[in-house]
Amino acid sequence: MKVLIFGDIYGRIGRNAFLKEYKDLVLKYSPDFIIANIENISSGRGPIEKHIKELDNKCDIDVYTSGNHIFDNYFDIKDYLDRDNSKMIRPANYYENEFNYFPGKGYKIVEKNGKKLLVINIMSKTFMKDDVYNPFLKINEMLKEIDLSDINGIIVDFHRETTAEIYALGFFLDGKVSFIYGTHTHIQTNDELIMPKQTGILTDVGMSGPLYSVIGVDYESIKHRFLGGVLGGKMEQCLDKNYVVSGCLVEIDEKTKECINIEKIRIRGTL
């Protein structure tokens, strides 16, 4: 079973670059399933339904994952997240109780051609502004609660800041899931690894967005944070037409759920 995965699609340049490269990548890899993180798809500040529909009309993506920006446009996205046919999931470990409700779900099971894939979205507590439940404990609970008897593969989008957490989660879940990949930091890492019990990991799958940018943001709108220590001001998406599209292809043994191979994808081009 082949799963084509894309990291954070960032803003207008990211959307257009992704759409430009999408068909060729599908023809090249013939994936069974496609996953894309779209939490930055709308100007780099969360998704809106208009841009999700744009992707739906032009692509056949099975699951949209997200992260800490999922609720940046809360009133636009909340109804879409709760729809039965929604392709989008949000971090599963937001705190929920009788006083507080978060729209959407933290996982999705998709089925095609007799193959079933479980996709889980989880977020770190370390260096992230949102206060969430321990991701290690939450995903452990989920794997006990979800019926895995006829699942052929399990993919985890771990939205995080640190590199060490991916490896720690890799050891914690080794042999329990097929593949864990990082999103959020937007820079593809060169550390793909299959763990001893055949769980694959990749610290960050990278972004689709403007190449000459500060992880998608225009340098002129962000430089004061580095040069003057001032955290105010509005970060603007970079609109330079040079782009990068990043992702990976993961091959999974559909009988054992084990990761067989990880191939990184990184394409540069101009719109």
PDB file of C-alpha atoms in Angstrom:
ATOM      1  CA  MET A   1       0.000   0.000   0.000  1.00  0.00           C
ATOM      2  CA  LYS A   2       1.385   3.393  -1.025  1.00  0.00           C
ATOM      3  CA  VAL A   3       0.563   6.631   0.792  1.00  0.00           C
ATOM      4  CA  LEU A   4       1.556  10.011  -0.657  1.00  0.00           C
ATOM      5  CA  ILE A   5       1.982  12.618   2.090  1.00  0.00           C
ATOM      6  CA  PHE A   6       2.410  16.386   1.866  1.00  0.00           C
ATOM      7  CA  GLY A   7       3.412  18.723   4.690  1.00  0.00           C
ATOM      8  CA  ASP A   8       2.039  22.192   5.401  1.00  0.00           C
ATOM      9  CA  ILE A   9       0.652  23.837   2.243  1.00  0.00           C
ATOM     10  CA  TYR A  10       1.377  27.508   2.902  1.00  0.00           C
ATOM     11  CA  GLY A  11      -0.739  30.330   1.519  1.00  0.00           C
ATOM     12  CA  ARG A  12      -1.393  31.314  -2.091  1.00  0.00           C
ATOM     13  CA  ILE A  13       2.004  30.267  -3.425  1.00  0.00           C
ATOM     14  CA  GLY A  14       1.766  26.924  -1.646  1.00  0.00           C
ATOM     15  CA  ARG A  15      -1.709  26.226  -3.032  1.00  0.00           C
ATOM     16  CA  ASN A  16      -0.741  27.080  -6.597  1.00  0.00           C
ATOM     17  CA  ALA A  17       2.557  25.197  -6.415  1.00  0.00           C
ATOM     18  CA  PHE A  18       0.862  22.120  -4.992  1.00  0.00           C
ATOM     19  CA  LEU A  19      -1.798  22.182  -7.706  1.00  0.00           C
ATOM     20  CA  LYS A  20       0.878  22.592 -10.382  1.00  0.00           C
ATOM     21  CA  GLU A  21       2.844  19.516  -9.242  1.00  0.00           C
ATOM     22  CA  TYR A  22      -0.049  17.339  -8.034  1.00  0.00           C
ATOM     23  CA  LYS A  23      -0.965  15.489 -11.247  1.00  0.00           C
ATOM     24  CA  ASP A  24       2.619  14.619 -12.159  1.00  0.00           C
ATOM     25  CA  LEU A  25       3.280  13.246  -8.676  1.00  0.00           C
ATOM     26  CA  VAL A  26       0.137  11.116  -8.736  1.00  0.00           C
ATOM     27  CA  LEU A  27       1.075   9.763 -12.174  1.00  0.00           C
ATOM     28  CA  LYS A  28       4.609   9.016 -11.000  1.00  0.00           C
ATOM     29  CA  TYR A  29       3.755   7.269  -7.725  1.00  0.00           C
ATOM     30  CA  SER A  30       0.195   5.885  -8.232  1.00  0.00           C
ATOM     31  CA  PRO A  31      -0.638   6.193  -4.518  1.00  0.00           C
ATOM     32  CA  ASP A  32      -3.485   4.320  -2.856  1.00  0.00           C
ATOM     33  CA  PHE A  33      -4.090   7.248  -0.499  1.00  0.00           C
ATOM     34  CA  ILE A  34      -3.099  10.927  -0.327  1.00  0.00           C
ATOM     35  CA  ILE A  35      -2.751  13.036   2.845  1.00  0.00           C
ATOM     36  CA  ALA A  36      -2.017  16.779   3.032  1.00  0.00           C
ATOM     37  CA  ASN A  37      -1.604  19.155   5.965  1.00  0.00           C
ATOM     38  CA  ILE A  38      -3.542  22.334   5.125  1.00  0.00           C
ATOM     39  CA  GLU A  39      -3.545  24.286   8.385  1.00  0.00           C
ATOM     40  CA  ASN A  40      -1.664  27.167   6.680  1.00  0.00           C
ATOM     41  CA  ILE A  41      -3.488  27.070   3.358  1.00  0.00           C
ATOM     42  CA  SER A  42      -5.273  30.425   3.729  1.00  0.00           C
ATOM     43  CA  SER A  43      -2.642  33.199   3.847  1.00  0.00           C
ATOM     44  CA  GLY A  44      -0.641  31.092   6.297  1.00  0.00           C
ATOM     45  CA  ARG A  45      -3.283  31.543   8.991  1.00  0.00           C
ATOM     46  CA  GLY A  46      -5.493  28.511   9.202  1.00  0.00           C
ATOM     47  CA  PRO A  47      -7.808  27.008   6.579  1.00  0.00           C
ATOM     48  CA  ILE A  48     -11.049  28.450   5.237  1.00  0.00           C
ATOM     49  CA  GLU A  49     -13.694  26.379   3.489  1.00  0.00           C
ATOM     50  CA  LYS A  50     -13.295  28.250   0.185  1.00  0.00           C
ATOM     51  CA  HIS A  51      -9.719  27.033  -0.200  1.00  0.00           C
ATOM     52  CA  ILE A  52     -10.609  23.500   0.901  1.00  0.00           C
ATOM     53  CA  LYS A  53     -13.262  23.373  -1.839  1.00  0.00           C
ATOM     54  CA  GLU A  54     -10.664  24.598  -4.332  1.00  0.00           C
ATOM     55  CA  LEU A  55      -8.475  21.604  -3.491  1.00  0.00           C
ATOM     56  CA  ASP A  56     -11.453  19.240  -3.551  1.00  0.00           C
ATOM     57  CA  ASN A  57     -12.391  20.398  -7.048  1.00  0.00           C
ATOM     58  CA  LYS A  58      -8.912  19.883  -8.463  1.00  0.00           C
ATOM     59  CA  CYS A  59      -7.415  17.036  -6.412  1.00  0.00           C
ATOM     60  CA  ASP A  60      -8.353  13.679  -4.945  1.00  0.00           C
ATOM     61  CA  ILE A  61      -6.984  14.043  -1.426  1.00  0.00           C
ATOM     62  CA  ASP A  62      -8.286  11.541   1.124  1.00  0.00           C
ATOM     63  CA  VAL A  63      -7.438  13.261   4.410  1.00  0.00           C
ATOM     64  CA  TYR A  64      -6.544  16.825   5.363  1.00  0.00           C
ATOM     65  CA  THR A  65      -4.538  17.134   8.574  1.00  0.00           C
ATOM     66  CA  SER A  66      -3.856  20.281  10.584  1.00  0.00           C
ATOM     67  CA  GLY A  67      -2.268  21.695  13.735  1.00  0.00           C
ATOM     68  CA  ASN A  68      -2.254  24.725  16.001  1.00  0.00           C
ATOM     69  CA  HIS A  69      -3.724  27.031  13.325  1.00  0.00           C
ATOM     70  CA  ILE A  70      -6.816  24.901  12.751  1.00  0.00           C
ATOM     71  CA  PHE A  71      -9.098  27.324  14.618  1.00  0.00           C
ATOM     72  CA  ASP A  72      -7.606  30.616  13.362  1.00  0.00           C
ATOM     73  CA  ASN A  73     -10.746  31.046  11.226  1.00  0.00           C
ATOM     74  CA  TYR A  74     -13.019  29.299  13.705  1.00  0.00           C
ATOM     75  CA  PHE A  75     -16.405  30.562  12.538  1.00  0.00           C
ATOM     76  CA  ASP A  76     -15.625  29.789   8.901  1.00  0.00           C
ATOM     77  CA  ILE A  77     -14.335  26.265   9.491  1.00  0.00           C
ATOM     78  CA  LYS A  78     -16.287  24.895  12.464  1.00  0.00           C
ATOM     79  CA  ASP A  79     -19.309  23.589  10.535  1.00  0.00           C
ATOM     80  CA  TYR A  80     -17.119  21.953   7.896  1.00  0.00           C
ATOM     81  CA  LEU A  81     -15.141  20.123  10.573  1.00  0.00           C
ATOM     82  CA  ASP A  82     -18.323  18.632  12.022  1.00  0.00           C
ATOM     83  CA  ARG A  83     -19.793  17.387   8.744  1.00  0.00           C
ATOM     84  CA  ASP A  84     -19.971  13.632   8.256  1.00  0.00           C
ATOM     85  CA  ASN A  85     -18.240  13.929   4.874  1.00  0.00           C
ATOM     86  CA  SER A  86     -15.474  16.248   6.097  1.00  0.00           C
ATOM     87  CA  LYS A  87     -12.023  15.151   4.989  1.00  0.00           C
ATOM     88  CA  MET A  88     -10.315  17.300   7.614  1.00  0.00           C
ATOM     89  CA  ILE A  89      -9.120  16.252  11.033  1.00  0.00           C
ATOM     90  CA  ARG A  90      -7.650  18.349  13.842  1.00  0.00           C
ATOM     91  CA  PRO A  91      -5.254  17.500  16.689  1.00  0.00           C
ATOM     92  CA  ALA A  92      -6.924  14.801  18.760  1.00  0.00           C
ATOM     93  CA  ASN A  93      -5.475  15.930  22.071  1.00  0.00           C
ATOM     94  CA  TYR A  94      -7.250  19.234  22.589  1.00  0.00           C
ATOM     95  CA  TYR A  95      -8.812  19.248  26.042  1.00  0.00           C
ATOM     96  CA  GLU A  96     -12.531  18.506  25.891  1.00  0.00           C
ATOM     97  CA  ASN A  97     -14.982  18.361  28.770  1.00  0.00           C
ATOM     98  CA  GLU A  98     -18.590  19.188  29.616  1.00  0.00           C
ATOM     99  CA  PHE A  99     -17.768  22.916  29.482  1.00  0.00           C
ATOM    100  CA  ASN A 100     -15.724  22.991  26.289  1.00  0.00           C
ATOM    101  CA  TYR A 101     -16.231  21.449  22.847  1.00  0.00           C
ATOM    102  CA  PHE A 102     -13.926  21.432  19.833  1.00  0.00           C
ATOM    103  CA  PRO A 103     -15.491  20.753  16.422  1.00  0.00           C
ATOM    104  CA  GLY A 104     -14.123  17.937  14.322  1.00  0.00           C
ATOM    105  CA  LYS A 105     -12.306  14.719  15.113  1.00  0.00           C
ATOM    106  CA  GLY A 106      -8.697  13.750  15.658  1.00  0.00           C
ATOM    107  CA  TYR A 107      -8.655  10.762  13.335  1.00  0.00           C
ATOM    108  CA  LYS A 108     -10.224   9.430  10.160  1.00  0.00           C
ATOM    109  CA  ILE A 109     -10.500   5.989   8.598  1.00  0.00           C
ATOM    110  CA  VAL A 110     -10.557   5.973   4.793  1.00  0.00           C
ATOM    111  CA  GLU A 111     -11.200   3.007   2.529  1.00  0.00           C
ATOM    112  CA  LYS A 112     -10.350   2.502  -1.140  1.00  0.00           C
ATOM    113  CA  ASN A 113     -10.176  -0.623  -3.281  1.00  0.00           C
ATOM    114  CA  GLY A 114     -10.518  -2.887  -0.271  1.00  0.00           C
ATOM    115  CA  LYS A 115      -7.737  -1.142   1.682  1.00  0.00           C
ATOM    116  CA  LYS A 116      -8.339   0.762   4.917  1.00  0.00           C
ATOM    117  CA  LEU A 117      -6.067   3.463   6.313  1.00  0.00           C
ATOM    118  CA  LEU A 118      -6.267   5.098   9.737  1.00  0.00           C
ATOM    119  CA  VAL A 119      -4.892   8.646   9.907  1.00  0.00           C
ATOM    120  CA  ILE A 120      -4.334  10.252  13.323  1.00  0.00           C
ATOM    121  CA  ASN A 121      -3.548  13.933  13.975  1.00  0.00           C
ATOM    122  CA  ILE A 122      -1.778  14.768  17.242  1.00  0.00           C
ATOM    123  CA  MET A 123      -0.012  17.862  18.605  1.00  0.00           C
ATOM    124  CA  SER A 124       2.909  18.377  20.959  1.00  0.00           C
ATOM    125  CA  LYS A 125       2.830  20.198  24.296  1.00  0.00           C
ATOM    126  CA  THR A 126       6.463  21.324  24.019  1.00  0.00           C
ATOM    127  CA  PHE A 127       7.030  24.967  22.932  1.00  0.00           C
ATOM    128  CA  MET A 128       3.490  25.159  21.532  1.00  0.00           C
ATOM    129  CA  LYS A 129       1.095  27.892  22.660  1.00  0.00           C
ATOM    130  CA  ASP A 130      -1.995  25.693  22.797  1.00  0.00           C
ATOM    131  CA  ASP A 131      -2.413  23.705  25.995  1.00  0.00           C
ATOM    132  CA  VAL A 132      -3.196  20.135  24.992  1.00  0.00           C
ATOM    133  CA  TYR A 133      -3.348  16.716  26.600  1.00  0.00           C
ATOM    134  CA  ASN A 134      -0.170  14.606  26.624  1.00  0.00           C
ATOM    135  CA  PRO A 135       0.172  13.365  23.010  1.00  0.00           C
ATOM    136  CA  PHE A 136       1.855  10.103  24.000  1.00  0.00           C
ATOM    137  CA  LEU A 137      -0.928   9.157  26.401  1.00  0.00           C
ATOM    138  CA  LYS A 138      -3.682  10.347  24.072  1.00  0.00           C
ATOM    139  CA  ILE A 139      -2.551   8.337  21.081  1.00  0.00           C
ATOM    140  CA  ASN A 140      -2.062   5.294  23.304  1.00  0.00           C
ATOM    141  CA  GLU A 141      -5.700   5.650  24.409  1.00  0.00           C
ATOM    142  CA  MET A 142      -6.870   6.051  20.813  1.00  0.00           C
ATOM    143  CA  LEU A 143      -5.127   2.906  19.618  1.00  0.00           C
ATOM    144  CA  LYS A 144      -6.911   0.964  22.363  1.00  0.00           C
ATOM    145  CA  GLU A 145     -10.328   2.474  21.611  1.00  0.00           C
ATOM    146  CA  ILE A 146     -10.347   2.293  17.783  1.00  0.00           C
ATOM    147  CA  ASP A 147     -11.142  -1.051  16.151  1.00  0.00           C
ATOM    148  CA  LEU A 148      -7.944  -1.897  14.271  1.00  0.00           C
ATOM    149  CA  SER A 149      -8.899  -5.421  13.227  1.00  0.00           C
ATOM    150  CA  ASP A 150      -9.331  -4.635   9.522  1.00  0.00           C
ATOM    151  CA  ILE A 151      -6.987  -1.630   9.258  1.00  0.00           C
ATOM    152  CA  ASN A 152      -4.142  -2.050   6.752  1.00  0.00           C
ATOM    153  CA  GLY A 153      -2.016   0.913   7.824  1.00  0.00           C
ATOM    154  CA  ILE A 154      -1.796   3.608  10.503  1.00  0.00           C
ATOM    155  CA  ILE A 155      -0.337   7.054   9.757  1.00  0.00           C
ATOM    156  CA  VAL A 156       0.342   9.753  12.382  1.00  0.00           C
ATOM    157  CA  ASP A 157       0.782  13.476  11.643  1.00  0.00           C
ATOM    158  CA  PHE A 158       2.627  14.777  14.733  1.00  0.00           C
ATOM    159  CA  HIS A 159       2.458  18.580  14.770  1.00  0.00           C
ATOM    160  CA  ARG A 160       5.443  19.634  16.869  1.00  0.00           C
ATOM    161  CA  GLU A 161       8.452  21.945  17.335  1.00  0.00           C
ATOM    162  CA  THR A 162      11.208  19.603  18.534  1.00  0.00           C
ATOM    163  CA  THR A 163      13.096  16.868  16.729  1.00  0.00           C
ATOM    164  CA  ALA A 164      13.598  14.657  19.776  1.00  0.00           C
ATOM    165  CA  GLU A 165       9.866  14.147  20.270  1.00  0.00           C
ATOM    166  CA  ILE A 166       9.470  12.398  16.926  1.00  0.00           C
ATOM    167  CA  TYR A 167      12.105   9.855  17.884  1.00  0.00           C
ATOM    168  CA  ALA A 168      10.668   9.414  21.376  1.00  0.00           C
ATOM    169  CA  LEU A 169       7.200   8.875  19.916  1.00  0.00           C
ATOM    170  CA  GLY A 170       8.753   6.537  17.365  1.00  0.00           C
ATOM    171  CA  PHE A 171      10.110   4.309  20.123  1.00  0.00           C
ATOM    172  CA  PHE A 172       6.864   4.567  22.095  1.00  0.00           C
ATOM    173  CA  LEU A 173       4.754   3.500  19.107  1.00  0.00           C
ATOM    174  CA  ASP A 174       7.260   1.217  17.374  1.00  0.00           C
ATOM    175  CA  GLY A 175       5.364  -1.789  16.061  1.00  0.00           C
ATOM    176  CA  LYS A 176       1.990  -0.164  16.813  1.00  0.00           C
ATOM    177  CA  VAL A 177       1.686   2.268  13.880  1.00  0.00           C
ATOM    178  CA  SER A 178       3.042   2.275  10.337  1.00  0.00           C
ATOM    179  CA  PHE A 179       4.491   5.766   9.972  1.00  0.00           C
ATOM    180  CA  ILE A 180       4.937   8.932  12.064  1.00  0.00           C
ATOM    181  CA  TYR A 181       5.869  12.202  10.402  1.00  0.00           C
ATOM    182  CA  GLY A 182       6.326  15.725  11.690  1.00  0.00           C
ATOM    183  CA  THR A 183       4.700  18.922  10.489  1.00  0.00           C
ATOM    184  CA  HIS A 184       4.783  22.558  11.687  1.00  0.00           C
ATOM    185  CA  THR A 185       8.435  23.541  11.224  1.00  0.00           C
ATOM    186  CA  HIS A 186       8.132  23.534   7.392  1.00  0.00           C
ATOM    187  CA  ILE A 187      11.709  22.388   6.676  1.00  0.00           C
ATOM    188  CA  GLN A 188      12.113  18.871   5.333  1.00  0.00           C
ATOM    189  CA  THR A 189      14.601  16.827   7.347  1.00  0.00           C
ATOM    190  CA  ASN A 190      17.019  14.219   6.042  1.00  0.00           C
ATOM    191  CA  ASP A 191      16.445  11.589   8.723  1.00  0.00           C
ATOM    192  CA  GLU A 192      13.870   9.115   7.428  1.00  0.00           C
ATOM    193  CA  LEU A 193      14.221   5.909   9.426  1.00  0.00           C
ATOM    194  CA  ILE A 194      12.481   2.579   9.871  1.00  0.00           C
ATOM    195  CA  MET A 195      12.571   1.624  13.548  1.00  0.00           C
ATOM    196  CA  PRO A 196      13.465  -1.899  14.822  1.00  0.00           C
ATOM    197  CA  LYS A 197       9.800  -2.998  14.883  1.00  0.00           C
ATOM    198  CA  GLN A 198       9.087  -1.506  11.430  1.00  0.00           C
ATOM    199  CA  THR A 199       7.502   1.837  12.289  1.00  0.00           C
ATOM    200  CA  GLY A 200       8.773   4.530   9.932  1.00  0.00           C
ATOM    201  CA  ILE A 201       9.571   8.076  11.078  1.00  0.00           C
ATOM    202  CA  LEU A 202      10.495  11.404   9.469  1.00  0.00           C
ATOM    203  CA  THR A 203      11.054  14.442  11.706  1.00  0.00           C
ATOM    204  CA  ASP A 204       9.528  16.935   9.248  1.00  0.00           C
ATOM    205  CA  VAL A 205       8.027  16.247   5.846  1.00  0.00           C
ATOM    206  CA  GLY A 206       8.492  19.898   4.801  1.00  0.00           C
ATOM    207  CA  MET A 207       6.146  22.488   3.315  1.00  0.00           C
ATOM    208  CA  SER A 208       4.683  23.446  -0.030  1.00  0.00           C
ATOM    209  CA  GLY A 209       5.173  27.183  -0.308  1.00  0.00           C
ATOM    210  CA  PRO A 210       7.465  30.053  -1.334  1.00  0.00           C
ATOM    211  CA  LEU A 211      11.091  28.953  -1.512  1.00  0.00           C
ATOM    212  CA  TYR A 212      12.690  32.315  -0.704  1.00  0.00           C
ATOM    213  CA  SER A 213      10.809  32.951   2.518  1.00  0.00           C
ATOM    214  CA  VAL A 214      11.036  32.457   6.276  1.00  0.00           C
ATOM    215  CA  ILE A 215       9.081  29.175   6.350  1.00  0.00           C
ATOM    216  CA  GLY A 216       6.425  30.797   4.173  1.00  0.00           C
ATOM    217  CA  VAL A 217       6.501  34.290   5.677  1.00  0.00           C
ATOM    218  CA  ASP A 218       7.812  37.388   3.883  1.00  0.00           C
ATOM    219  CA  TYR A 219      11.196  38.337   5.394  1.00  0.00           C
ATOM    220  CA  GLU A 220      10.469  42.081   5.471  1.00  0.00           C
ATOM    221  CA  SER A 221       7.386  41.504   7.630  1.00  0.00           C
ATOM    222  CA  ILE A 222       9.243  39.304  10.123  1.00  0.00           C
ATOM    223  CA  LYS A 223      12.802  40.678  10.341  1.00  0.00           C
ATOM    224  CA  HIS A 224      12.085  43.020  13.274  1.00  0.00           C
ATOM    225  CA  ARG A 225      11.483  39.960  15.445  1.00  0.00           C
ATOM    226  CA  PHE A 226      15.049  38.818  14.854  1.00  0.00           C
ATOM    227  CA  LEU A 227      16.839  42.161  14.643  1.00  0.00           C
ATOM    228  CA  GLY A 228      15.048  44.116  17.343  1.00  0.00           C
ATOM    229  CA  GLY A 229      13.422  41.572  19.606  1.00  0.00           C
ATOM    230  CA  VAL A 230       9.968  43.031  18.933  1.00  0.00           C
ATOM    231  CA  LEU A 231       7.246  40.407  18.592  1.00  0.00           C
ATOM    232  CA  GLY A 232       4.480  42.709  17.344  1.00  0.00           C
ATOM    233  CA  GLY A 233       3.409  43.413  13.796  1.00  0.00           C
ATOM    234  CA  LYS A 234       1.574  41.356  11.230  1.00  0.00           C
ATOM    235  CA  MET A 235       3.368  38.489   9.528  1.00  0.00           C
ATOM    236  CA  GLU A 236       2.624  38.506   5.798  1.00  0.00           C
ATOM    237  CA  GLN A 237       2.730  35.504   3.500  1.00  0.00           C
ATOM    238  CA  CYS A 238       5.557  35.621   0.969  1.00  0.00           C
ATOM    239  CA  LEU A 239       4.307  35.919  -2.617  1.00  0.00           C
ATOM    240  CA  ASP A 240       7.583  35.239  -4.428  1.00  0.00           C
ATOM    241  CA  LYS A 241       6.795  32.839  -7.278  1.00  0.00           C
ATOM    242  CA  ASN A 242       9.761  30.540  -6.685  1.00  0.00           C
ATOM    243  CA  TYR A 243       8.383  27.563  -4.794  1.00  0.00           C
ATOM    244  CA  VAL A 244       9.128  24.265  -3.121  1.00  0.00           C
ATOM    245  CA  VAL A 245       6.742  21.314  -2.861  1.00  0.00           C
ATOM    246  CA  SER A 246       7.714  18.821  -0.165  1.00  0.00           C
ATOM    247  CA  GLY A 247       6.356  15.458   0.857  1.00  0.00           C
ATOM    248  CA  CYS A 248       7.103  11.765   0.963  1.00  0.00           C
ATOM    249  CA  LEU A 249       5.866   8.441  -0.334  1.00  0.00           C
ATOM    250  CA  VAL A 250       5.461   5.717   2.261  1.00  0.00           C
ATOM    251  CA  GLU A 251       5.056   2.046   1.384  1.00  0.00           C
ATOM    252  CA  ILE A 252       3.264  -0.155   3.902  1.00  0.00           C
ATOM    253  CA  ASP A 253       2.788  -3.920   4.058  1.00  0.00           C
ATOM    254  CA  GLU A 254      -1.002  -4.042   4.168  1.00  0.00           C
ATOM    255  CA  LYS A 255      -1.015  -7.407   5.951  1.00  0.00           C
ATOM    256  CA  THR A 256       1.354  -6.518   8.805  1.00  0.00           C
ATOM    257  CA  LYS A 257       0.953  -2.687   8.814  1.00  0.00           C
ATOM    258  CA  GLU A 258       4.768  -2.456   8.748  1.00  0.00           C
ATOM    259  CA  CYS A 259       6.612   0.349   6.980  1.00  0.00           C
ATOM    260  CA  ILE A 260       8.592  -0.998   4.030  1.00  0.00           C
ATOM    261  CA  ASN A 261      10.065   2.137   2.481  1.00  0.00           C
ATOM    262  CA  ILE A 262      10.142   5.940   2.826  1.00  0.00           C
ATOM    263  CA  GLU A 263      10.969   8.152  -0.153  1.00  0.00           C
ATOM    264  CA  LYS A 264      11.276  11.899   0.388  1.00  0.00           C
ATOM    265  CA  ILE A 265       9.932  14.295  -2.257  1.00  0.00           C
ATOM    266  CA  ARG A 266      11.221  17.838  -2.734  1.00  0.00           C
ATOM    267  CA  ILE A 267      10.511  19.754  -5.939  1.00  0.00           C
ATOM    268  CA  ARG A 268      11.569  23.307  -6.756  1.00  0.00           C
ATOM    269  CA  GLY A 269       9.969  25.390  -9.476  1.00  0.00           C
ATOM    270  CA  THR A 270       8.534  28.739 -10.534  1.00  0.00           C
ATOM    271  CA  LEU A 271       4.910  29.732 -11.024  1.00  0.00           C
TER     272      LEU A 271
END
